[in-house]
Amino acid sequence: MEMLKNLMETITGMGATAILPLVIFILGLVFRMKPGAAIKSGITVGIGFIGLGLVVGLLNSSLQPAIEYYSKVGSGFTVADIGWPAVGAAAWVAPFAALVIPVGIVLNLILVRLKLTKTLNVDIWNYMHFLVPGALAYFVFDSFIIGFSVAVALSIAALFIGDLIAPRWQKYYGLEGTTCTTMIHIGWTLPFAWVVNKIIDYIPGLNKLDVDLNSVQKRLGVFGEPAIIGVIVGALLGVLTKQAITTIVPMAMGVAGVMVLLPKVVGVLMEGLNPIGKSAKEIMQKQMGKDAELNIGMDCALALGDPATVTVTVITIPLTMLCALVLPDIKIFPIGVLMSIIYMTTMTVMASNGNVIRSIISTLLFCVVVMYLGGYVAPGATQFLAGAGVGLQGQGTDFVLTGPWEILTYWLSTVLH
């Protein structure tokens, strides 16, 4: 078991840019692609994810002056928002962690073969979204069975949710043959955004506002181009946070660069995925009938090519920081939450069909709810992190610990213990 655990930690520790090329290459061979074509697809997907990481890093560094400004203004926060990398790493301390990935993969293959799901989840990197809730359950209940069951159940749930959202995902983002299996977002962010949109439908005036970047571009011409919007939004954020002109200009250009580059790196990703999807579809139809479908389950980052996600992110980040400062009883300053907003927007933008106003509202409300829930679950999260050997002064929490399944797990532990 220890050897298997070390192997799984080594594999996932390499990150998505190393794991995905290998997984895509193996899938290519399984779906009878020529070895050379399979290698090319795998490497291309890896390059695409490297590009995504670089561009998202550019966004984070461009917005860092604004985040630091609000961090200095705030005080009185009692819970540390430690971020998903630390939480994800801590989850591997659970004794069942090494079993979850192979068991999840085998069950996925069986369900595909039985035609019970159309989703083949290749996003091994994001198995952390199954491991973290499982590890939380293990530490608060001190039960191997409960922790392992939670993790495996969520890996299966992600497949069925992936099936449900695939049509909307493919139609809005144009990502044919794929779906999203990032559980914290498809099982938490997306349903929340759908509910908010339904509520907005009943609010007079607000329900008539339909602002999407395509219509903005048509009305404003060159000033509606993603690059120009990025410069304007980045510069405004710099001015609002009282930055020097020597900081405002790099912020503006950084945001503009992200707006332009993200669609291009997603294009590289899809260049690698399309041949796999085509081969998979052909094999599935030969073996299981012409009506057989197979969607490749991927990280929500695949949807970052839509400029609306970046626009909503840049506008929502300062609003979220402001809410953290002015709303009562918020215990965390949301550093980790802020870094997750760009991924949240892949769901909120899709739920609102690109309506920027609705997307900003749903993303902001979601961040507020997450900040409150992060404070609520902090005692259980701290117990999990301490058990995993993460040294904390006081309490710690993170966005990935605020999913409904984790809140339910923690609540049950307080009731039953």
Short mmCIF file of C-alpha atoms in Angstrom, two decimals:
data_model
loop_
_atom_site.label_atom_id
_atom_site.label_comp_id
_atom_site.label_asym_id
_atom_site.label_seq_id
_atom_site.Cartn_x
_atom_site.Cartn_y
_atom_site.Cartn_z
CA MET A 1 0.00 0.00 0.00
CA GLU A 2 2.81 2.40 0.88
CA MET A 3 4.53 1.70 -2.43
CA LEU A 4 1.28 2.38 -4.33
CA LYS A 5 0.75 5.57 -2.34
CA ASN A 6 4.27 6.78 -3.15
CA LEU A 7 3.72 5.97 -6.83
CA MET A 8 0.43 7.90 -6.95
CA GLU A 9 1.96 10.85 -5.10
CA THR A 10 4.89 10.89 -7.52
CA ILE A 11 2.59 10.82 -10.54
CA THR A 12 0.21 13.53 -9.31
CA GLY A 13 3.12 15.54 -7.90
CA MET A 14 4.36 16.10 -11.45
CA GLY A 15 1.27 18.23 -12.11
CA ALA A 16 -1.19 18.30 -14.97
CA THR A 17 1.42 19.35 -17.52
CA ALA A 18 3.29 16.07 -16.98
CA ILE A 19 0.38 13.74 -16.24
CA LEU A 20 -1.88 14.66 -19.14
CA PRO A 21 0.60 13.97 -21.96
CA LEU A 22 1.12 10.47 -20.57
CA VAL A 23 -2.61 9.85 -20.09
CA ILE A 24 -3.48 11.21 -23.54
CA PHE A 25 -0.74 9.09 -25.15
CA ILE A 26 -2.06 5.93 -23.47
CA LEU A 27 -5.63 6.79 -24.43
CA GLY A 28 -4.50 7.37 -28.01
CA LEU A 29 -3.06 3.87 -28.16
CA VAL A 30 -6.20 2.41 -26.54
CA PHE A 31 -8.32 4.15 -29.19
CA ARG A 32 -6.02 2.76 -31.91
CA MET A 33 -4.28 5.93 -32.97
CA LYS A 34 -0.87 5.53 -34.57
CA PRO A 35 1.88 5.81 -31.92
CA GLY A 36 3.33 8.92 -33.54
CA ALA A 37 -0.06 10.65 -33.62
CA ALA A 38 -0.74 9.64 -30.00
CA ILE A 39 2.61 11.04 -28.89
CA LYS A 40 1.95 14.29 -30.75
CA SER A 41 -1.52 14.63 -29.16
CA GLY A 42 -0.13 14.03 -25.68
CA ILE A 43 2.70 16.52 -26.06
CA THR A 44 0.38 19.13 -27.60
CA VAL A 45 -2.07 18.84 -24.69
CA GLY A 46 0.83 19.18 -22.25
CA ILE A 47 2.07 22.29 -24.05
CA GLY A 48 -1.46 23.71 -23.92
CA PHE A 49 -1.60 23.24 -20.15
CA ILE A 50 1.84 24.81 -19.75
CA GLY A 51 0.49 27.79 -21.67
CA LEU A 52 -2.59 27.95 -19.44
CA GLY A 53 -0.43 27.89 -16.33
CA LEU A 54 1.79 30.68 -17.64
CA VAL A 55 -1.13 32.90 -18.63
CA VAL A 56 -3.03 32.36 -15.36
CA GLY A 57 0.23 33.12 -13.55
CA LEU A 58 0.45 36.35 -15.55
CA LEU A 59 -3.07 37.26 -14.41
CA ASN A 60 -2.23 36.56 -10.77
CA SER A 61 0.96 38.63 -10.89
CA SER A 62 -0.82 41.47 -12.70
CA LEU A 63 -3.50 41.63 -10.01
CA GLN A 64 -1.12 41.17 -7.07
CA PRO A 65 -0.72 44.92 -6.34
CA ALA A 66 -4.49 45.27 -5.95
CA ILE A 67 -4.67 42.22 -3.68
CA GLU A 68 -1.82 43.56 -1.52
CA TYR A 69 -3.60 46.91 -1.24
CA TYR A 70 -6.72 45.31 0.21
CA SER A 71 -4.68 42.95 2.40
CA LYS A 72 -3.09 45.95 4.13
CA VAL A 73 -6.48 47.59 4.65
CA GLY A 74 -8.02 44.53 6.29
CA SER A 75 -7.53 43.28 9.83
CA GLY A 76 -9.22 41.02 12.37
CA PHE A 77 -9.32 37.87 10.23
CA THR A 78 -8.88 34.81 12.46
CA VAL A 79 -8.78 31.93 9.94
CA ALA A 80 -6.01 31.40 7.39
CA ASP A 81 -7.09 30.76 3.79
CA ILE A 82 -4.17 28.48 2.96
CA GLY A 83 -4.98 27.73 -0.70
CA TRP A 84 -5.73 24.52 -2.59
CA PRO A 85 -2.11 23.33 -3.20
CA ALA A 86 -1.51 22.80 0.53
CA VAL A 87 -4.92 21.21 1.06
CA GLY A 88 -4.51 18.93 -1.96
CA ALA A 89 -1.09 17.76 -0.77
CA ALA A 90 -2.40 17.14 2.75
CA ALA A 91 -5.13 14.84 1.43
CA TRP A 92 -2.49 12.28 0.43
CA VAL A 93 -1.85 11.50 4.10
CA ALA A 94 -5.19 9.64 4.27
CA PRO A 95 -4.42 5.88 4.27
CA PHE A 96 -6.78 5.15 1.36
CA ALA A 97 -5.45 7.92 -0.91
CA ALA A 98 -3.41 5.57 -3.10
CA LEU A 99 -6.48 3.42 -3.82
CA VAL A 100 -8.84 6.16 -4.95
CA ILE A 101 -7.26 6.84 -8.36
CA PRO A 102 -7.00 3.21 -9.59
CA VAL A 103 -10.43 2.31 -8.19
CA GLY A 104 -11.95 5.44 -9.74
CA ILE A 105 -10.41 4.68 -13.14
CA VAL A 106 -11.57 1.05 -13.13
CA LEU A 107 -15.12 2.01 -12.12
CA ASN A 108 -15.16 4.70 -14.82
CA LEU A 109 -14.14 2.17 -17.50
CA ILE A 110 -16.79 -0.30 -16.31
CA LEU A 111 -19.52 2.36 -16.37
CA VAL A 112 -18.50 3.47 -19.87
CA ARG A 113 -18.53 -0.12 -21.08
CA LEU A 114 -21.99 -0.66 -19.57
CA LYS A 115 -23.19 2.55 -21.28
CA LEU A 116 -24.12 4.02 -17.91
CA THR A 117 -21.97 7.10 -18.55
CA LYS A 118 -20.57 8.87 -21.59
CA THR A 119 -17.78 10.55 -19.63
CA LEU A 120 -14.22 9.22 -19.55
CA ASN A 121 -12.44 11.23 -16.87
CA VAL A 122 -8.78 11.68 -17.84
CA ASP A 123 -8.26 14.55 -15.38
CA ILE A 124 -6.15 12.52 -12.93
CA TRP A 125 -4.65 15.72 -11.52
CA ASN A 126 -8.03 16.84 -10.20
CA TYR A 127 -8.66 13.64 -8.29
CA MET A 128 -7.67 15.89 -5.40
CA HIS A 129 -11.28 17.13 -5.47
CA PHE A 130 -12.33 13.61 -4.47
CA LEU A 131 -9.42 13.02 -2.09
CA VAL A 132 -9.86 16.22 -0.06
CA PRO A 133 -13.49 15.52 0.98
CA GLY A 134 -12.54 11.90 1.64
CA ALA A 135 -9.60 12.95 3.81
CA LEU A 136 -11.80 15.42 5.71
CA ALA A 137 -14.33 12.64 6.37
CA TYR A 138 -11.53 10.29 7.47
CA PHE A 139 -10.08 12.72 9.99
CA VAL A 140 -13.35 14.00 11.50
CA PHE A 141 -14.91 10.51 11.75
CA ASP A 142 -11.66 8.55 12.19
CA SER A 143 -12.99 6.00 9.68
CA PHE A 144 -11.15 4.49 6.70
CA ILE A 145 -14.41 3.17 5.22
CA ILE A 146 -16.25 6.51 5.41
CA GLY A 147 -13.34 8.47 3.97
CA PHE A 148 -12.71 6.03 1.12
CA SER A 149 -16.43 5.77 0.32
CA VAL A 150 -16.82 9.56 0.14
CA ALA A 151 -13.86 9.89 -2.24
CA VAL A 152 -14.98 7.09 -4.58
CA ALA A 153 -18.63 8.21 -4.53
CA LEU A 154 -17.60 11.71 -5.61
CA SER A 155 -15.45 10.31 -8.43
CA ILE A 156 -18.53 8.50 -9.75
CA ALA A 157 -20.81 11.52 -9.20
CA ALA A 158 -18.44 13.63 -11.33
CA LEU A 159 -19.06 11.30 -14.29
CA PHE A 160 -22.83 11.65 -14.15
CA ILE A 161 -22.66 15.41 -13.65
CA GLY A 162 -20.23 15.51 -16.57
CA ASP A 163 -22.89 13.77 -18.67
CA LEU A 164 -25.53 16.30 -17.61
CA ILE A 165 -23.50 19.41 -18.38
CA ALA A 166 -21.77 18.14 -21.56
CA PRO A 167 -24.36 19.55 -24.03
CA ARG A 168 -24.27 23.04 -22.47
CA TRP A 169 -20.48 22.92 -22.05
CA GLN A 170 -19.92 21.96 -25.68
CA LYS A 171 -22.49 24.38 -27.07
CA TYR A 172 -21.36 27.47 -25.18
CA TYR A 173 -17.59 26.92 -25.21
CA GLY A 174 -17.41 25.04 -28.51
CA LEU A 175 -15.37 22.25 -26.91
CA GLU A 176 -16.74 19.31 -28.88
CA GLY A 177 -16.13 15.82 -27.51
CA THR A 178 -15.26 17.07 -24.02
CA THR A 179 -16.95 17.79 -20.71
CA CYS A 180 -15.82 19.07 -17.32
CA THR A 181 -15.13 16.81 -14.33
CA THR A 182 -13.67 19.31 -11.83
CA MET A 183 -16.00 18.30 -9.01
CA ILE A 184 -15.82 21.39 -6.80
CA HIS A 185 -17.00 23.50 -9.72
CA ILE A 186 -19.49 21.25 -11.54
CA GLY A 187 -21.01 20.08 -8.26
CA TRP A 188 -20.93 23.36 -6.33
CA THR A 189 -20.12 26.51 -8.35
CA LEU A 190 -22.34 25.61 -11.32
CA PRO A 191 -25.52 24.67 -9.39
CA PHE A 192 -25.14 27.84 -7.31
CA ALA A 193 -24.83 29.95 -10.47
CA TRP A 194 -27.88 28.28 -11.99
CA VAL A 195 -29.95 29.09 -8.89
CA VAL A 196 -28.79 32.73 -8.93
CA ASN A 197 -29.73 33.01 -12.61
CA LYS A 198 -33.19 31.60 -11.91
CA ILE A 199 -33.68 34.19 -9.15
CA ILE A 200 -32.52 37.00 -11.46
CA ASP A 201 -35.14 35.86 -13.98
CA TYR A 202 -37.79 37.11 -11.51
CA ILE A 203 -36.18 40.48 -10.72
CA PRO A 204 -37.73 43.24 -12.88
CA GLY A 205 -35.20 45.33 -14.76
CA LEU A 206 -32.26 43.12 -13.90
CA ASN A 207 -33.78 40.23 -15.84
CA LYS A 208 -33.74 42.38 -18.99
CA LEU A 209 -30.03 43.25 -18.80
CA ASP A 210 -28.12 41.13 -21.28
CA VAL A 211 -24.53 42.29 -21.63
CA ASP A 212 -22.15 39.93 -23.42
CA LEU A 213 -18.75 40.72 -24.89
CA ASN A 214 -19.86 40.02 -28.46
CA SER A 215 -22.60 42.67 -28.29
CA VAL A 216 -20.20 45.08 -26.55
CA GLN A 217 -17.66 44.59 -29.33
CA LYS A 218 -20.27 45.25 -32.03
CA ARG A 219 -21.41 48.46 -30.34
CA LEU A 220 -18.01 49.83 -29.38
CA GLY A 221 -15.94 48.66 -32.35
CA VAL A 222 -12.24 48.63 -31.56
CA PHE A 223 -12.95 49.62 -27.94
CA GLY A 224 -14.88 46.39 -27.55
CA GLU A 225 -11.89 44.24 -28.52
CA PRO A 226 -10.70 41.90 -25.72
CA ALA A 227 -7.26 43.56 -25.62
CA ILE A 228 -8.75 47.06 -25.19
CA ILE A 229 -11.24 45.83 -22.58
CA GLY A 230 -8.32 44.23 -20.72
CA VAL A 231 -6.33 47.47 -20.72
CA ILE A 232 -9.32 49.50 -19.51
CA VAL A 233 -10.33 47.07 -16.75
CA GLY A 234 -6.73 46.56 -15.58
CA ALA A 235 -6.06 50.30 -15.51
CA LEU A 236 -9.30 51.03 -13.62
CA LEU A 237 -8.40 48.42 -11.02
CA GLY A 238 -5.00 50.05 -10.60
CA VAL A 239 -6.55 53.51 -10.18
CA LEU A 240 -9.15 52.25 -7.68
CA THR A 241 -6.44 50.68 -5.53
CA LYS A 242 -4.32 53.87 -5.64
CA GLN A 243 -1.38 52.39 -7.54
CA ALA A 244 1.43 54.46 -9.06
CA ILE A 245 1.40 54.93 -12.83
CA THR A 246 4.45 52.65 -13.01
CA THR A 247 2.26 49.88 -11.56
CA ILE A 248 -0.98 50.73 -13.38
CA VAL A 249 0.52 50.34 -16.85
CA PRO A 250 1.93 46.81 -16.22
CA MET A 251 -1.38 45.82 -14.59
CA ALA A 252 -3.33 47.04 -17.61
CA MET A 253 -1.04 45.33 -20.11
CA GLY A 254 -0.97 42.14 -18.07
CA VAL A 255 -4.77 41.84 -18.05
CA ALA A 256 -4.87 42.67 -21.77
CA GLY A 257 -2.29 39.98 -22.44
CA VAL A 258 -4.37 37.41 -20.58
CA MET A 259 -7.50 38.36 -22.55
CA VAL A 260 -5.69 37.76 -25.85
CA LEU A 261 -3.47 34.80 -24.96
CA LEU A 262 -5.92 32.52 -23.13
CA PRO A 263 -8.03 31.70 -26.21
CA LYS A 264 -4.85 30.91 -28.13
CA VAL A 265 -3.44 28.46 -25.56
CA VAL A 266 -6.86 26.77 -25.27
CA GLY A 267 -6.70 26.39 -29.05
CA VAL A 268 -3.42 24.50 -28.62
CA LEU A 269 -5.06 22.26 -26.02
CA MET A 270 -7.94 21.43 -28.34
CA GLU A 271 -5.50 20.74 -31.18
CA GLY A 272 -4.19 17.88 -29.05
CA LEU A 273 -7.58 16.69 -27.79
CA ASN A 274 -9.51 16.68 -31.06
CA PRO A 275 -7.74 13.64 -32.61
CA ILE A 276 -8.29 11.67 -29.38
CA GLY A 277 -11.98 12.57 -29.35
CA LYS A 278 -12.39 11.59 -32.99
CA SER A 279 -10.65 8.22 -32.53
CA ALA A 280 -12.59 7.51 -29.33
CA LYS A 281 -15.90 8.21 -31.05
CA GLU A 282 -15.04 5.91 -33.97
CA ILE A 283 -14.02 3.03 -31.68
CA MET A 284 -17.06 3.45 -29.43
CA GLN A 285 -19.42 3.42 -32.41
CA LYS A 286 -17.80 0.31 -33.85
CA GLN A 287 -18.03 -1.60 -30.59
CA MET A 288 -21.22 -0.20 -29.05
CA GLY A 289 -23.33 1.04 -31.96
CA LYS A 290 -23.60 4.23 -33.99
CA ASP A 291 -25.44 6.04 -31.20
CA ALA A 292 -22.53 5.57 -28.78
CA GLU A 293 -20.87 8.73 -27.51
CA LEU A 294 -17.81 9.39 -25.41
CA ASN A 295 -16.83 12.71 -23.86
CA ILE A 296 -13.35 13.30 -22.48
CA GLY A 297 -13.60 14.65 -18.93
CA MET A 298 -11.22 17.59 -18.45
CA ASP A 299 -10.25 20.40 -16.07
CA CYS A 300 -12.50 23.47 -16.05
CA ALA A 301 -9.41 25.43 -17.17
CA LEU A 302 -10.19 24.20 -20.68
CA ALA A 303 -12.94 26.86 -20.80
CA LEU A 304 -10.66 29.80 -20.03
CA GLY A 305 -10.44 30.65 -23.72
CA ASP A 306 -13.67 32.64 -23.38
CA PRO A 307 -12.71 36.31 -22.77
CA ALA A 308 -15.77 36.74 -20.54
CA THR A 309 -14.14 34.53 -17.89
CA VAL A 310 -11.19 36.91 -17.55
CA THR A 311 -13.38 40.03 -17.65
CA VAL A 312 -15.63 38.70 -14.88
CA THR A 313 -12.59 37.58 -12.86
CA VAL A 314 -10.86 40.97 -12.93
CA ILE A 315 -14.06 42.80 -11.94
CA THR A 316 -15.08 40.31 -9.24
CA ILE A 317 -11.73 40.14 -7.41
CA PRO A 318 -11.80 43.70 -5.98
CA LEU A 319 -15.52 43.37 -5.19
CA THR A 320 -14.82 40.15 -3.27
CA MET A 321 -12.03 41.83 -1.31
CA LEU A 322 -14.35 44.72 -0.50
CA CYS A 323 -17.02 42.29 0.76
CA ALA A 324 -14.44 40.56 2.97
CA LEU A 325 -13.65 43.92 4.55
CA VAL A 326 -17.17 45.27 5.09
CA LEU A 327 -19.45 42.27 5.69
CA PRO A 328 -19.90 41.14 9.32
CA ASP A 329 -18.55 37.87 10.76
CA ILE A 330 -16.30 36.93 7.83
CA LYS A 331 -13.34 35.20 9.48
CA ILE A 332 -11.04 34.75 6.47
CA PHE A 333 -9.28 37.13 4.14
CA PRO A 334 -9.87 35.25 0.91
CA ILE A 335 -6.41 34.96 -0.65
CA GLY A 336 -7.06 31.38 -1.78
CA VAL A 337 -10.58 32.24 -2.91
CA LEU A 338 -9.27 35.11 -5.03
CA MET A 339 -6.88 32.76 -6.84
CA SER A 340 -9.80 30.40 -7.56
CA ILE A 341 -12.16 33.01 -9.00
CA ILE A 342 -10.92 32.60 -12.58
CA TYR A 343 -11.91 28.92 -12.43
CA MET A 344 -15.26 29.71 -10.82
CA THR A 345 -16.09 31.98 -13.75
CA THR A 346 -15.91 29.07 -16.21
CA MET A 347 -19.11 27.88 -14.52
CA THR A 348 -20.83 31.19 -13.78
CA VAL A 349 -20.27 32.47 -17.34
CA MET A 350 -21.63 29.24 -18.81
CA ALA A 351 -24.66 29.31 -16.50
CA SER A 352 -25.47 32.87 -17.62
CA ASN A 353 -24.75 32.10 -21.28
CA GLY A 354 -22.07 34.78 -21.41
CA ASN A 355 -24.09 37.54 -19.73
CA VAL A 356 -21.35 39.48 -17.95
CA ILE A 357 -23.68 41.24 -15.47
CA ARG A 358 -25.27 37.98 -14.33
CA SER A 359 -21.87 36.30 -14.20
CA ILE A 360 -20.42 39.02 -11.95
CA ILE A 361 -23.43 38.85 -9.62
CA SER A 362 -23.39 35.06 -9.32
CA THR A 363 -19.59 34.89 -8.92
CA LEU A 364 -19.57 37.59 -6.23
CA LEU A 365 -22.45 36.01 -4.30
CA PHE A 366 -20.74 32.64 -4.54
CA CYS A 367 -17.50 34.08 -3.15
CA VAL A 368 -19.39 35.64 -0.23
CA VAL A 369 -21.09 32.32 0.58
CA VAL A 370 -17.75 30.51 0.30
CA MET A 371 -16.11 32.97 2.72
CA TYR A 372 -18.80 32.35 5.33
CA LEU A 373 -18.72 28.58 4.81
CA GLY A 374 -14.92 28.61 5.00
CA GLY A 375 -15.19 30.08 8.47
CA TYR A 376 -17.86 27.56 9.48
CA VAL A 377 -15.91 24.48 8.38
CA ALA A 378 -12.58 25.81 9.70
CA PRO A 379 -12.53 23.67 12.90
CA GLY A 380 -12.99 20.47 10.87
CA ALA A 381 -10.59 21.67 8.19
CA THR A 382 -8.00 22.44 10.87
CA GLN A 383 -8.44 18.97 12.37
CA PHE A 384 -7.84 17.45 8.93
CA LEU A 385 -4.82 19.67 8.20
CA ALA A 386 -3.30 19.07 11.64
CA GLY A 387 -3.78 15.32 11.25
CA ALA A 388 -2.03 15.56 7.89
CA GLY A 389 0.93 17.33 9.48
CA VAL A 390 0.30 20.83 8.11
CA GLY A 391 1.65 23.22 10.72
CA LEU A 392 -0.83 26.03 11.38
CA GLN A 393 -0.92 28.84 13.88
CA GLY A 394 -4.63 28.96 14.66
CA GLN A 395 -7.26 27.71 12.23
CA GLY A 396 -7.04 27.12 8.48
CA THR A 397 -9.47 26.53 5.64
CA ASP A 398 -9.78 26.70 1.85
CA PHE A 399 -12.37 27.07 -0.91
CA VAL A 400 -12.14 23.37 -1.87
CA LEU A 401 -13.34 22.52 1.65
CA THR A 402 -16.62 24.43 1.26
CA GLY A 403 -18.48 22.07 -1.09
CA PRO A 404 -21.92 20.90 0.10
CA TRP A 405 -20.56 17.38 0.70
CA GLU A 406 -17.81 18.74 2.97
CA ILE A 407 -20.18 21.02 4.87
CA LEU A 408 -22.53 18.05 5.36
CA THR A 409 -19.62 15.85 6.47
CA TYR A 410 -18.44 18.39 9.03
CA TRP A 411 -21.97 19.09 10.29
CA LEU A 412 -22.64 15.37 10.77
CA SER A 413 -19.39 15.03 12.69
CA THR A 414 -20.48 17.78 15.09
CA VAL A 415 -23.90 16.19 15.56
CA LEU A 416 -22.78 12.59 15.95
CA HIS A 417 -19.70 13.13 18.11
#
